[in-house]
PDB file of C-alpha atoms and ligand atoms in Angstrom:
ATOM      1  CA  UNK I 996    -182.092 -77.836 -45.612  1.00  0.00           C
ATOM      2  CA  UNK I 997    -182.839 -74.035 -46.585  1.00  0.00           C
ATOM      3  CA  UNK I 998    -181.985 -73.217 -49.903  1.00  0.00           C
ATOM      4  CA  UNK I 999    -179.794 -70.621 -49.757  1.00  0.00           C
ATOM      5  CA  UNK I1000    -180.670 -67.174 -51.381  1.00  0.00           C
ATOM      6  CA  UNK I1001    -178.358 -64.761 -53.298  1.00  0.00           C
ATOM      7  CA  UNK I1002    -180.178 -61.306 -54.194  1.00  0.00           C
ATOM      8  CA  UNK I1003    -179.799 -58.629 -56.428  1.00  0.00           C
ATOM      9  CA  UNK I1004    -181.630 -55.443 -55.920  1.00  0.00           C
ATOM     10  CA  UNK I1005    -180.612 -52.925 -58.472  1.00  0.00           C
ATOM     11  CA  UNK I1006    -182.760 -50.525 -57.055  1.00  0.00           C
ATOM     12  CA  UNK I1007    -183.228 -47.271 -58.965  1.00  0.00           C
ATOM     13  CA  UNK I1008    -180.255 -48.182 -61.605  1.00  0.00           C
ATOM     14  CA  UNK I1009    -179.919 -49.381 -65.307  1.00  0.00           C
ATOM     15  CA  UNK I1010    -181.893 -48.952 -68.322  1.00  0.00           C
ATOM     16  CA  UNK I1011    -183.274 -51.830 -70.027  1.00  0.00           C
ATOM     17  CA  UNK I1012    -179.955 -52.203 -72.199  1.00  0.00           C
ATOM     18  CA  UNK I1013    -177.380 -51.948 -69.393  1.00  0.00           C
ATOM     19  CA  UNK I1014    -179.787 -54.256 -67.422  1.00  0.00           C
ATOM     20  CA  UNK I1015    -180.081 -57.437 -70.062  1.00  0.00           C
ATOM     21  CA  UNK I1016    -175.726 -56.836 -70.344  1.00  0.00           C
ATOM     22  CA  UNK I1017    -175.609 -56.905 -66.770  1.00  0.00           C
ATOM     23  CA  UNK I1018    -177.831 -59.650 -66.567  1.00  0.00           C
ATOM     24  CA  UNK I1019    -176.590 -61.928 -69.316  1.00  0.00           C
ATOM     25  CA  UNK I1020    -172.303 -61.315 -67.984  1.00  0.00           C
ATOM     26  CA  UNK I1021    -174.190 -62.729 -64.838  1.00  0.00           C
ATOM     27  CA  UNK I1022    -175.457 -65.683 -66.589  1.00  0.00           C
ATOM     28  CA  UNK I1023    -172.702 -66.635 -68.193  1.00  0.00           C
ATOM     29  CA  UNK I1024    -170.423 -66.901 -65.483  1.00  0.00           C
ATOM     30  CA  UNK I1025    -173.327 -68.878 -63.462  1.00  0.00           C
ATOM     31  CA  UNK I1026    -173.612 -71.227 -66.316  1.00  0.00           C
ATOM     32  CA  UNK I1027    -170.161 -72.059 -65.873  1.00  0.00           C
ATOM     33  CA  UNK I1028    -170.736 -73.099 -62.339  1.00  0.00           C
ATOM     34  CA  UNK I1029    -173.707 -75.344 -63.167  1.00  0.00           C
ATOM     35  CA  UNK I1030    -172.911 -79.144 -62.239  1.00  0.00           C
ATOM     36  CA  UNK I1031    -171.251 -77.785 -59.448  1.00  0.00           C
ATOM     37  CA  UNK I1032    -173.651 -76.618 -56.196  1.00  0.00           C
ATOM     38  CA  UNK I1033    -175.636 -74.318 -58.333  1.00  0.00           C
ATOM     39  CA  UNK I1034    -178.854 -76.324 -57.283  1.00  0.00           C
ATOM     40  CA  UNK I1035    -178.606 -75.512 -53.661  1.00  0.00           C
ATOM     41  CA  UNK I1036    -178.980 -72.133 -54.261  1.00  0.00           C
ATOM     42  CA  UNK I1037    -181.271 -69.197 -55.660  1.00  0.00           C
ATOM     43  CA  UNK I1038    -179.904 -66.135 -57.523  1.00  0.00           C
ATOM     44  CA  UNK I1039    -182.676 -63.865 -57.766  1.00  0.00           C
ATOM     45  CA  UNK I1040    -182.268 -60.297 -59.545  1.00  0.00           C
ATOM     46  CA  UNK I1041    -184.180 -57.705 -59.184  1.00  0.00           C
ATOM     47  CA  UNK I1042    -184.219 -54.794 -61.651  1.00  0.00           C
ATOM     48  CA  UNK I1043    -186.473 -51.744 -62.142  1.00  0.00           C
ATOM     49  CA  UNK I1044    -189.775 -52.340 -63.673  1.00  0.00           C
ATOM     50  CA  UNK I1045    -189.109 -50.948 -66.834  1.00  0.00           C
ATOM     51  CA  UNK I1046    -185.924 -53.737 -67.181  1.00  0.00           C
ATOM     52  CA  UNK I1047    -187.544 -56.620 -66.142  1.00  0.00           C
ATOM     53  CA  UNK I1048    -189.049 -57.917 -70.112  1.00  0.00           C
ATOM     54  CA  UNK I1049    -185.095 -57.284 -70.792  1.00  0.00           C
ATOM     55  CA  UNK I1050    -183.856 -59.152 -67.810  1.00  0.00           C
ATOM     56  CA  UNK I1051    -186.430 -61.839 -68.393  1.00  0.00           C
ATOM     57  CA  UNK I1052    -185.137 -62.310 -71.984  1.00  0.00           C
ATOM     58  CA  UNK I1053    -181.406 -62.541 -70.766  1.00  0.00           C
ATOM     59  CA  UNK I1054    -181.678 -65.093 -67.935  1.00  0.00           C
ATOM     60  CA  UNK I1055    -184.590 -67.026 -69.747  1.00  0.00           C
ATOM     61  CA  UNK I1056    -184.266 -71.020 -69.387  1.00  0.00           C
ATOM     62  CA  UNK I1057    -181.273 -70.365 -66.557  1.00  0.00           C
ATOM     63  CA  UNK I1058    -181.101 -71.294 -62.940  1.00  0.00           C
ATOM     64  CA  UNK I1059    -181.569 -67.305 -62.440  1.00  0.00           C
ATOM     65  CA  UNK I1060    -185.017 -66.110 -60.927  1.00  0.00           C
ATOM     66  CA  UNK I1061    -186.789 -62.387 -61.861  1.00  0.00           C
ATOM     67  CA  UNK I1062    -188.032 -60.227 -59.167  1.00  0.00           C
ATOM     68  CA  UNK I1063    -189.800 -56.637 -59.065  1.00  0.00           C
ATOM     69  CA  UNK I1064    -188.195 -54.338 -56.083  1.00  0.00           C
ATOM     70  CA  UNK I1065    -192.500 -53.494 -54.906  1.00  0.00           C
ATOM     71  CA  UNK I1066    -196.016 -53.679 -56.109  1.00  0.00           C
ATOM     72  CA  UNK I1067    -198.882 -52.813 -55.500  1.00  0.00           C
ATOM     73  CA  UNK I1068    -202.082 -55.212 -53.680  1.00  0.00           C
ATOM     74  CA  UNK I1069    -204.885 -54.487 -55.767  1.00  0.00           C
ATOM     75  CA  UNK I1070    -205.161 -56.813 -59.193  1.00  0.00           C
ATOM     76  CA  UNK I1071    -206.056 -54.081 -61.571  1.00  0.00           C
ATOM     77  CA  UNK I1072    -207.976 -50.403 -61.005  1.00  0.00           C
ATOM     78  CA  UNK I1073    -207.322 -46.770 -60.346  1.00  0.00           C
ATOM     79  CA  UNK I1074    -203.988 -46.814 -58.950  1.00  0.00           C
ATOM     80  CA  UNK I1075    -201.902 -44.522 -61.445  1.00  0.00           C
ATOM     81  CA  UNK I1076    -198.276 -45.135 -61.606  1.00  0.00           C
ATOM     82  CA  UNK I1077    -198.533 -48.951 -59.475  1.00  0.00           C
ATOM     83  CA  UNK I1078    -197.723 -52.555 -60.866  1.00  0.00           C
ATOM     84  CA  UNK I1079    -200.112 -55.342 -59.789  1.00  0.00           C
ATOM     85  CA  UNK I1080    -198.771 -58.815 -58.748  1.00  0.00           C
ATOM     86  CA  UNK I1081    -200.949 -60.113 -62.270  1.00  0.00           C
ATOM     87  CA  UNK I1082    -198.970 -57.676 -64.464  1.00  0.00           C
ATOM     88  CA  UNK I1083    -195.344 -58.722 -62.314  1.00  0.00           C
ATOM     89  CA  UNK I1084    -196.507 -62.423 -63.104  1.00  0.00           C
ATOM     90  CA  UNK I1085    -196.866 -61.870 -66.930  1.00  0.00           C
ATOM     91  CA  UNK I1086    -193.597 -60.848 -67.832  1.00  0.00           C
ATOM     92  CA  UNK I1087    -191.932 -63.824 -65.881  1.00  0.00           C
ATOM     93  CA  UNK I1088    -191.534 -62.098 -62.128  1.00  0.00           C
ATOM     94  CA  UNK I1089    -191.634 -64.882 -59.926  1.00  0.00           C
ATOM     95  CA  UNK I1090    -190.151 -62.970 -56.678  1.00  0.00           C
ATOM     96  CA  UNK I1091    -191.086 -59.498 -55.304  1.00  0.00           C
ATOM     97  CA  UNK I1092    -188.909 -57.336 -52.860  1.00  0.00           C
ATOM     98  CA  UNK I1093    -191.718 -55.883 -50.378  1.00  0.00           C
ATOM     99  CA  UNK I1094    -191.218 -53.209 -47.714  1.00  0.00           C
ATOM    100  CA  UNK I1095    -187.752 -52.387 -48.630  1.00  0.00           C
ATOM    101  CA  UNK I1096    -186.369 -49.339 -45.836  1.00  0.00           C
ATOM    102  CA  UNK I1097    -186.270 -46.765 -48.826  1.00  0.00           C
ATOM    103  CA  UNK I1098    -189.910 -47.706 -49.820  1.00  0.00           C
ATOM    104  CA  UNK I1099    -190.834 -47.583 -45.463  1.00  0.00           C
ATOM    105  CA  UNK I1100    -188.394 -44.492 -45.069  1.00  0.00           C
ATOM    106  CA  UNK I1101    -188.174 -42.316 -48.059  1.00  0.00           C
ATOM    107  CA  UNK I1102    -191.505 -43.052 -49.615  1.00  0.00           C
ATOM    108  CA  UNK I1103    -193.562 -43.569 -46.506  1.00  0.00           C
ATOM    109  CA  UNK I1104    -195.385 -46.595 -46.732  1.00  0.00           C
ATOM    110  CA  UNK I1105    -196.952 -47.960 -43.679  1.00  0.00           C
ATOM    111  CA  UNK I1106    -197.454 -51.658 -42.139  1.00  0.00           C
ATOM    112  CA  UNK I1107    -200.863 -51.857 -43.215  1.00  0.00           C
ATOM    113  CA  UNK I1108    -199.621 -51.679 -46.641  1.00  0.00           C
ATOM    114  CA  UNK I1109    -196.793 -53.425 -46.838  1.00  0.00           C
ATOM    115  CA  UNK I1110    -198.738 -56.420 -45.126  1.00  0.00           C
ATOM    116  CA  UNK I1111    -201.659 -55.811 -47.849  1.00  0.00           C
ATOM    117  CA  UNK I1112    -198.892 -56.324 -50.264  1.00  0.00           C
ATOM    118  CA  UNK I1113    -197.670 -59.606 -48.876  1.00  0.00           C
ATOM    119  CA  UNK I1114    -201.128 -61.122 -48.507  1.00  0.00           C
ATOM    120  CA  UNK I1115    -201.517 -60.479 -52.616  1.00  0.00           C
ATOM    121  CA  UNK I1116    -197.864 -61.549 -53.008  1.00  0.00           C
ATOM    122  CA  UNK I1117    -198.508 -64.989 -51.712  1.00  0.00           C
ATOM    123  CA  UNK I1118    -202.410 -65.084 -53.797  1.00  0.00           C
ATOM    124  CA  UNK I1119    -200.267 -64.426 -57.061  1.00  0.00           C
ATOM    125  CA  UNK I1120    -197.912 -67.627 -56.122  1.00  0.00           C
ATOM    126  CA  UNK I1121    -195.023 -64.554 -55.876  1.00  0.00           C
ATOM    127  CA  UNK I1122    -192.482 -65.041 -53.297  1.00  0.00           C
ATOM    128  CA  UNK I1123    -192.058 -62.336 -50.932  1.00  0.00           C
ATOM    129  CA  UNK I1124    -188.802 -61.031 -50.005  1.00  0.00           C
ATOM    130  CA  UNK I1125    -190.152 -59.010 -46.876  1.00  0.00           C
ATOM    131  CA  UNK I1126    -187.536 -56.220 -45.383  1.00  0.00           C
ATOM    132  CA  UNK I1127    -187.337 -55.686 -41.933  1.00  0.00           C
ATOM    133  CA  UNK I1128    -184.727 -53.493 -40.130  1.00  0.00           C
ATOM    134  CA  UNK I1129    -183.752 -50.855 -37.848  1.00  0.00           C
ATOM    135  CA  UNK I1130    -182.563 -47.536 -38.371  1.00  0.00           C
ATOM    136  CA  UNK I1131    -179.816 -45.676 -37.231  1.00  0.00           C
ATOM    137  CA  UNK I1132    -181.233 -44.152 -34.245  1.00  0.00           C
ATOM    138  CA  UNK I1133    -183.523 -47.352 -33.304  1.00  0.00           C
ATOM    139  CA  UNK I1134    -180.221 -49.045 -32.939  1.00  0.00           C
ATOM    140  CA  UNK I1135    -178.487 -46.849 -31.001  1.00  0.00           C
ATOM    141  CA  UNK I1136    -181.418 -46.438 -28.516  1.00  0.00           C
ATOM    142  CA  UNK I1137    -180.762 -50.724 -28.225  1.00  0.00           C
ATOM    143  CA  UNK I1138    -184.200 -51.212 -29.751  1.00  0.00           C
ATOM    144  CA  UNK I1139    -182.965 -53.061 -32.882  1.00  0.00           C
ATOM    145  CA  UNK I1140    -184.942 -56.383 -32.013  1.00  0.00           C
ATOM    146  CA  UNK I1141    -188.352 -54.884 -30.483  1.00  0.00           C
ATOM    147  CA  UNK I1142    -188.350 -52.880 -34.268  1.00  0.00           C
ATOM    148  CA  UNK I1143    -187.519 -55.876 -36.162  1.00  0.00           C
ATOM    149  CA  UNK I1144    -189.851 -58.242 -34.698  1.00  0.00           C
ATOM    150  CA  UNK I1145    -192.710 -55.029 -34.805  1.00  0.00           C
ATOM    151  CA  UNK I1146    -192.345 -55.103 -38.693  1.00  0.00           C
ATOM    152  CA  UNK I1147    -191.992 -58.687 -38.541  1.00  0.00           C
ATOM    153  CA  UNK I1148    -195.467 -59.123 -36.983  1.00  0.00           C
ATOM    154  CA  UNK I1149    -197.293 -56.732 -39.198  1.00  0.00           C
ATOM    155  CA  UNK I1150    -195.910 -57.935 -42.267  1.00  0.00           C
ATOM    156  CA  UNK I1151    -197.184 -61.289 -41.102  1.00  0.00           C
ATOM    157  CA  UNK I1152    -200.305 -60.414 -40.141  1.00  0.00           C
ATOM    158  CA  UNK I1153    -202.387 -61.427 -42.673  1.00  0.00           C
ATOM    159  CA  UNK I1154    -200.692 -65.392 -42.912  1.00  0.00           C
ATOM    160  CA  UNK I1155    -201.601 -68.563 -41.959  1.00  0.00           C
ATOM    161  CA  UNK I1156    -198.702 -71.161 -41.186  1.00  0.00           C
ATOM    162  CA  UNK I1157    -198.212 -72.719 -44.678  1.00  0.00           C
ATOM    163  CA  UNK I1158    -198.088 -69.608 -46.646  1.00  0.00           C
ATOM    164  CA  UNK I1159    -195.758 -67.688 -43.952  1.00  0.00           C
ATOM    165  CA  UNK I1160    -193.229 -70.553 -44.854  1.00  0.00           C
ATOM    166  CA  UNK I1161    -192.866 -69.285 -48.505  1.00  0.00           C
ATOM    167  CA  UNK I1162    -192.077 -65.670 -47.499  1.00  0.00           C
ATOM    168  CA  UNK I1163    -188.026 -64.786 -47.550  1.00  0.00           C
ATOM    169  CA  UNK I1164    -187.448 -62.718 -44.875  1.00  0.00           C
ATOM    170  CA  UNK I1165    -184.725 -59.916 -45.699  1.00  0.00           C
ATOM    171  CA  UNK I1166    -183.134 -58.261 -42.342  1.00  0.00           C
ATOM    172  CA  UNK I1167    -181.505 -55.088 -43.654  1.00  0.00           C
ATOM    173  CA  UNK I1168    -180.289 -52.394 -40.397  1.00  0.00           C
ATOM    174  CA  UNK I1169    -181.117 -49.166 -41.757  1.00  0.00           C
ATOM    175  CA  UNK I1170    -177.744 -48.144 -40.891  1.00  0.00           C
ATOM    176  CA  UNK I1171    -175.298 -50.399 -43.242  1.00  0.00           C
ATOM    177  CA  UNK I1172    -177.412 -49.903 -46.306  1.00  0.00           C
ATOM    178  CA  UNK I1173    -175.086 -48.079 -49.090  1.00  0.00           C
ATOM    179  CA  UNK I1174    -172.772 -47.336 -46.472  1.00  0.00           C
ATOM    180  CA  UNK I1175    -169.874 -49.449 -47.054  1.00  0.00           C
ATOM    181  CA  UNK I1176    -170.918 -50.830 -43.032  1.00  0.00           C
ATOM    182  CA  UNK I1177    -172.449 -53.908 -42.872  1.00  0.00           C
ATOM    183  CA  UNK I1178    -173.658 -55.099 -39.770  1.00  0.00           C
ATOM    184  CA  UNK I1179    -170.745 -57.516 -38.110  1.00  0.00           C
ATOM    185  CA  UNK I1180    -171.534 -61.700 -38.579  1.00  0.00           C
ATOM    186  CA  UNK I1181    -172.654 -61.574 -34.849  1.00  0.00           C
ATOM    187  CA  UNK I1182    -175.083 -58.864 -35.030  1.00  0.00           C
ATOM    188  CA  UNK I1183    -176.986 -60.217 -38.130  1.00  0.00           C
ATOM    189  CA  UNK I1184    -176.837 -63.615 -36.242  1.00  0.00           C
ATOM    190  CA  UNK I1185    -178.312 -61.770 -33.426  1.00  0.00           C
ATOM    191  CA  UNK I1186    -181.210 -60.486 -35.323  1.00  0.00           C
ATOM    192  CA  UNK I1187    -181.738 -63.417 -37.283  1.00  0.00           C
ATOM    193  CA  UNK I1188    -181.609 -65.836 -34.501  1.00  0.00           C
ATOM    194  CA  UNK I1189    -184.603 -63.691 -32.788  1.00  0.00           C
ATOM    195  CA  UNK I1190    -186.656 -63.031 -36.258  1.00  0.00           C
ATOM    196  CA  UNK I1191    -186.527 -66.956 -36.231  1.00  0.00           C
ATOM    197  CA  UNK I1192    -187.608 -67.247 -32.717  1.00  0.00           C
ATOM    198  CA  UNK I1193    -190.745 -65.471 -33.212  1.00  0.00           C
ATOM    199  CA  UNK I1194    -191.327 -66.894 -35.972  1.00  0.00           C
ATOM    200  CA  UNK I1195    -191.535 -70.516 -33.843  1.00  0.00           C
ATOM    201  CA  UNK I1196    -193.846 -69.348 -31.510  1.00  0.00           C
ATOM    202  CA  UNK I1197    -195.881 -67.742 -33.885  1.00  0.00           C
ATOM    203  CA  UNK I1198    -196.238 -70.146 -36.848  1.00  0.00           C
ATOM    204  CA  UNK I1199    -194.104 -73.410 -35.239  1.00  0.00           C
ATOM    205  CA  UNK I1200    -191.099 -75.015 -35.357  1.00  0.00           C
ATOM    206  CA  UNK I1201    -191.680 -76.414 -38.482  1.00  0.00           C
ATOM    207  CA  UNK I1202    -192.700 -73.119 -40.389  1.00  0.00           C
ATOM    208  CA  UNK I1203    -189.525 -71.100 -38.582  1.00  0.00           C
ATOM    209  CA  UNK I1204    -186.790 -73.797 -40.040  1.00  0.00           C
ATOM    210  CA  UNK I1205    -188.250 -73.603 -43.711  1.00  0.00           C
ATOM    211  CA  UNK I1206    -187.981 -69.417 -43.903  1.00  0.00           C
ATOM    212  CA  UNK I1207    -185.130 -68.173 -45.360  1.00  0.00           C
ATOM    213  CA  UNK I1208    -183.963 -64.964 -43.255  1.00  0.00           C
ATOM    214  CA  UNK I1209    -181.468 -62.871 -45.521  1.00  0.00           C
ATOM    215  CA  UNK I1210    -179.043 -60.203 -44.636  1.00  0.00           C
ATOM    216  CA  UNK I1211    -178.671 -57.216 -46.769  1.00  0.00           C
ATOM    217  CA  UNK I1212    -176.238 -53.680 -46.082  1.00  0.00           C
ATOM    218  CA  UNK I1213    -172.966 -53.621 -47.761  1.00  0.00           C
ATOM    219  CA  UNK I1214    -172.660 -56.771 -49.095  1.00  0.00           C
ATOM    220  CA  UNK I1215    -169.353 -57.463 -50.625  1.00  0.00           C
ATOM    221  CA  UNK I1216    -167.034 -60.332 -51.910  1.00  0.00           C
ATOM    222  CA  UNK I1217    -164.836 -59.599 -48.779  1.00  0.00           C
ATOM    223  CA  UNK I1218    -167.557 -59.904 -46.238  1.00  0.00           C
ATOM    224  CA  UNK I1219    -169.662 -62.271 -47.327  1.00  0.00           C
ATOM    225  CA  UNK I1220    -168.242 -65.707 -46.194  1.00  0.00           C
ATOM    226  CA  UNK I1221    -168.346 -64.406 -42.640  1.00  0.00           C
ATOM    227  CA  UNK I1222    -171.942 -63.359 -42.789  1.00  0.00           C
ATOM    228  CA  UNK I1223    -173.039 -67.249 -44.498  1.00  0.00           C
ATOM    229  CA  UNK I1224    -171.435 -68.690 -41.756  1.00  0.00           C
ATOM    230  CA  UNK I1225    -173.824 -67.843 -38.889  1.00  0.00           C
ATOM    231  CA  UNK I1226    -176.493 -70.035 -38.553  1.00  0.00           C
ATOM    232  CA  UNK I1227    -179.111 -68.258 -39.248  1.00  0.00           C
ATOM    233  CA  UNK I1228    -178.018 -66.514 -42.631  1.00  0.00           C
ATOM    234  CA  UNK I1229    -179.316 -68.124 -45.312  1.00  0.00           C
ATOM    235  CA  UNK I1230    -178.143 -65.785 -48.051  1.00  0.00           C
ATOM    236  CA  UNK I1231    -178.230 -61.709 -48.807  1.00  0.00           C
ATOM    237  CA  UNK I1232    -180.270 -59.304 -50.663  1.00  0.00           C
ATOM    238  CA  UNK I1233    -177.565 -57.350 -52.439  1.00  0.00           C
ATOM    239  CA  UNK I1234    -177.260 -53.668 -53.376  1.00  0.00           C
ATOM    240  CA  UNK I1235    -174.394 -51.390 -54.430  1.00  0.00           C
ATOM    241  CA  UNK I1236    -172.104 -54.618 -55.017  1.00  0.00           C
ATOM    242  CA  UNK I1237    -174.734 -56.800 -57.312  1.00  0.00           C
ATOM    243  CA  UNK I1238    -174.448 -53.830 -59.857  1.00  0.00           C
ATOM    244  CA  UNK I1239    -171.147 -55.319 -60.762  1.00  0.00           C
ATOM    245  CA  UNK I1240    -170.836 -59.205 -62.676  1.00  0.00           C
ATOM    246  CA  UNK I1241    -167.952 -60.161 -61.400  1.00  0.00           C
ATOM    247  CA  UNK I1242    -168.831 -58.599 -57.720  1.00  0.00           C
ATOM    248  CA  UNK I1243    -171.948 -60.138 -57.766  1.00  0.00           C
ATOM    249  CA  UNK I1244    -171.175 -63.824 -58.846  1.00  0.00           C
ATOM    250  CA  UNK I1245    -168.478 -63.887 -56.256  1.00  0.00           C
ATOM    251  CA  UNK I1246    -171.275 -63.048 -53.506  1.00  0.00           C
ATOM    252  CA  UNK I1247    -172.844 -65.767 -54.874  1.00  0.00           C
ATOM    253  CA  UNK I1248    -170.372 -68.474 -54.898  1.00  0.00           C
ATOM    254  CA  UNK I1249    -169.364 -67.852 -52.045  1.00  0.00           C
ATOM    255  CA  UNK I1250    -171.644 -69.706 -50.107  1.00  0.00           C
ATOM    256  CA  UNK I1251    -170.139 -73.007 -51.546  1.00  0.00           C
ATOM    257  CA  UNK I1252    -167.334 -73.201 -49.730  1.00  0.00           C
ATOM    258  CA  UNK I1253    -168.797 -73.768 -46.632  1.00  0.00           C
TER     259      UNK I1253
HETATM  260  P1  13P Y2607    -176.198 -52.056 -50.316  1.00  0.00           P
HETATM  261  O1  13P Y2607    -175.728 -53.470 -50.601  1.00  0.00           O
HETATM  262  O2  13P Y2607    -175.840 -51.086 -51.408  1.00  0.00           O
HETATM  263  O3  13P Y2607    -175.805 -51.605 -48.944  1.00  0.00           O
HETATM  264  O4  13P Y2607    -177.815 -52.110 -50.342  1.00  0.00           O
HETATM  265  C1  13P Y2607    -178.464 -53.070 -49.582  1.00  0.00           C
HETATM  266  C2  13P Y2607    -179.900 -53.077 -49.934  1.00  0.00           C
HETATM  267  O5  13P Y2607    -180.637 -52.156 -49.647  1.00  0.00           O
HETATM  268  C3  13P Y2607    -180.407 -54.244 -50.683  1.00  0.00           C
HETATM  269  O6  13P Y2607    -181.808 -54.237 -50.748  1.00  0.00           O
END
């Protein structure tokens, strides 16, 4: 059975303070749940680089996993103002958010890159949390799935089989990212259903049923059993909603009532 995944991405929010508060009130209420179905599940947060020694401190010996929102491939040299998968590893990042839309979009990074990235991600025994997804436009033009499984491939391209099975695959549509409209249960179904199709004639049956294929764009305590009921959701990559305990730790329990 997948583990299932419940993600955090703070993005471009909280100083080191509000992030170890943040992170400990999300502790805590995990804690309580332990002995429960905590085990079948991840929590991953991801804060900004300059949180994560404070978020590493807060969640230190929990169930609760540390992840940098990018990095950069290279292991050290003259790359001013990048992190290196080495450096990530050292302060207790185990899991790295890697071609994230604002990152593709806003900051322009190409496939090449991102699939650089991933290659290093999986050297440094990081997990990547690849994002895929379509934007606005692609969508309405109906070519949601040929973009998808575009980014898919390139971020790919630089796997064999056994490592492509460690790599969480994050769908997030452009479109439903901070906009309060998430992408309905059958539409994230849709596009994880044919991420994991091409993933079995790529890699193989076996290698498609390990990945975990996320869902991220408005996550929220009211939507979230829907989307954890299609088949192929195996968990979400959280924004606007994670910035909140109480929010966030609903998200993630939410999966155990299924
Ligand atoms: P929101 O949950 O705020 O829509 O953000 C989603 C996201 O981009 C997570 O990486």
């Amino acid at each position: 059975m997948r583990r299932r995944v419940f993600a955090a991405n703070w993005k471009m929010n909280l100083v080191p303070d509000e992030a170890r508060t943040l992170a400990g009130e999300i502790r805590r209420r995990l804690d309580a749940d332990a002995g429960n179905s905590a085990g079948d599940r991840e929590v991953i947060i991801a804060p900004a680089f300059v949180a994560l020694a404070a978020v590493a401190e807060a969640i230190a010996q929990s169930r609760i996993a540390l992840a940098a929102q990018n990095m950069h491939y290279a292991e050290r040299g003259a790359f001013t103002g990048e992190v290196s998968a080495p450096m990530l590893a050292a302060v207790g990042v185990t899991h790295v958010i890697l071609g994230h839309s604002e990152r593709r979009h806003i900051l322009g990074e190409s496939e090449d890159f991102i699939s650089r990235k991933v290659e290093a991600a999986i050297a440094h025994r990081l997990v990547p949390i690849l994002c895929v997804g379509e934007t606005r436009e692609e969508h309405d033009a109906g070519r949601a799935v040929e973009v998808i499984l575009r980014q898919l491939h390139y971020g790919f391209s630089r796997l064999e089989a056994g490592p492509a099975a460690r790599v969480v695959i994050a769908y997030e549509p452009v479109w439903a990212i901070g906009t309060g409209r998430n992408a309905t249960p059958g539409q994230a179904q849709q596009a994880h259903g044919a991420i994991r199709a091409s993933l079995r004639d790529r890699f193989g049956a076996e290698t498609a049923a390990a990945v975990r294929i996320i869902y991220g764009g408005s996550v929220n305590p009211g939507n979230i059993e829907a989307l954890m009921a299609q088949r192929d959701v195996d968990g979400v990559l959280v924004g606007g909603a994670s910035l909140e305990a109480e929010s966030f730790v609903r998200i993630a329990r939410a999966g155990d009532n299924l």
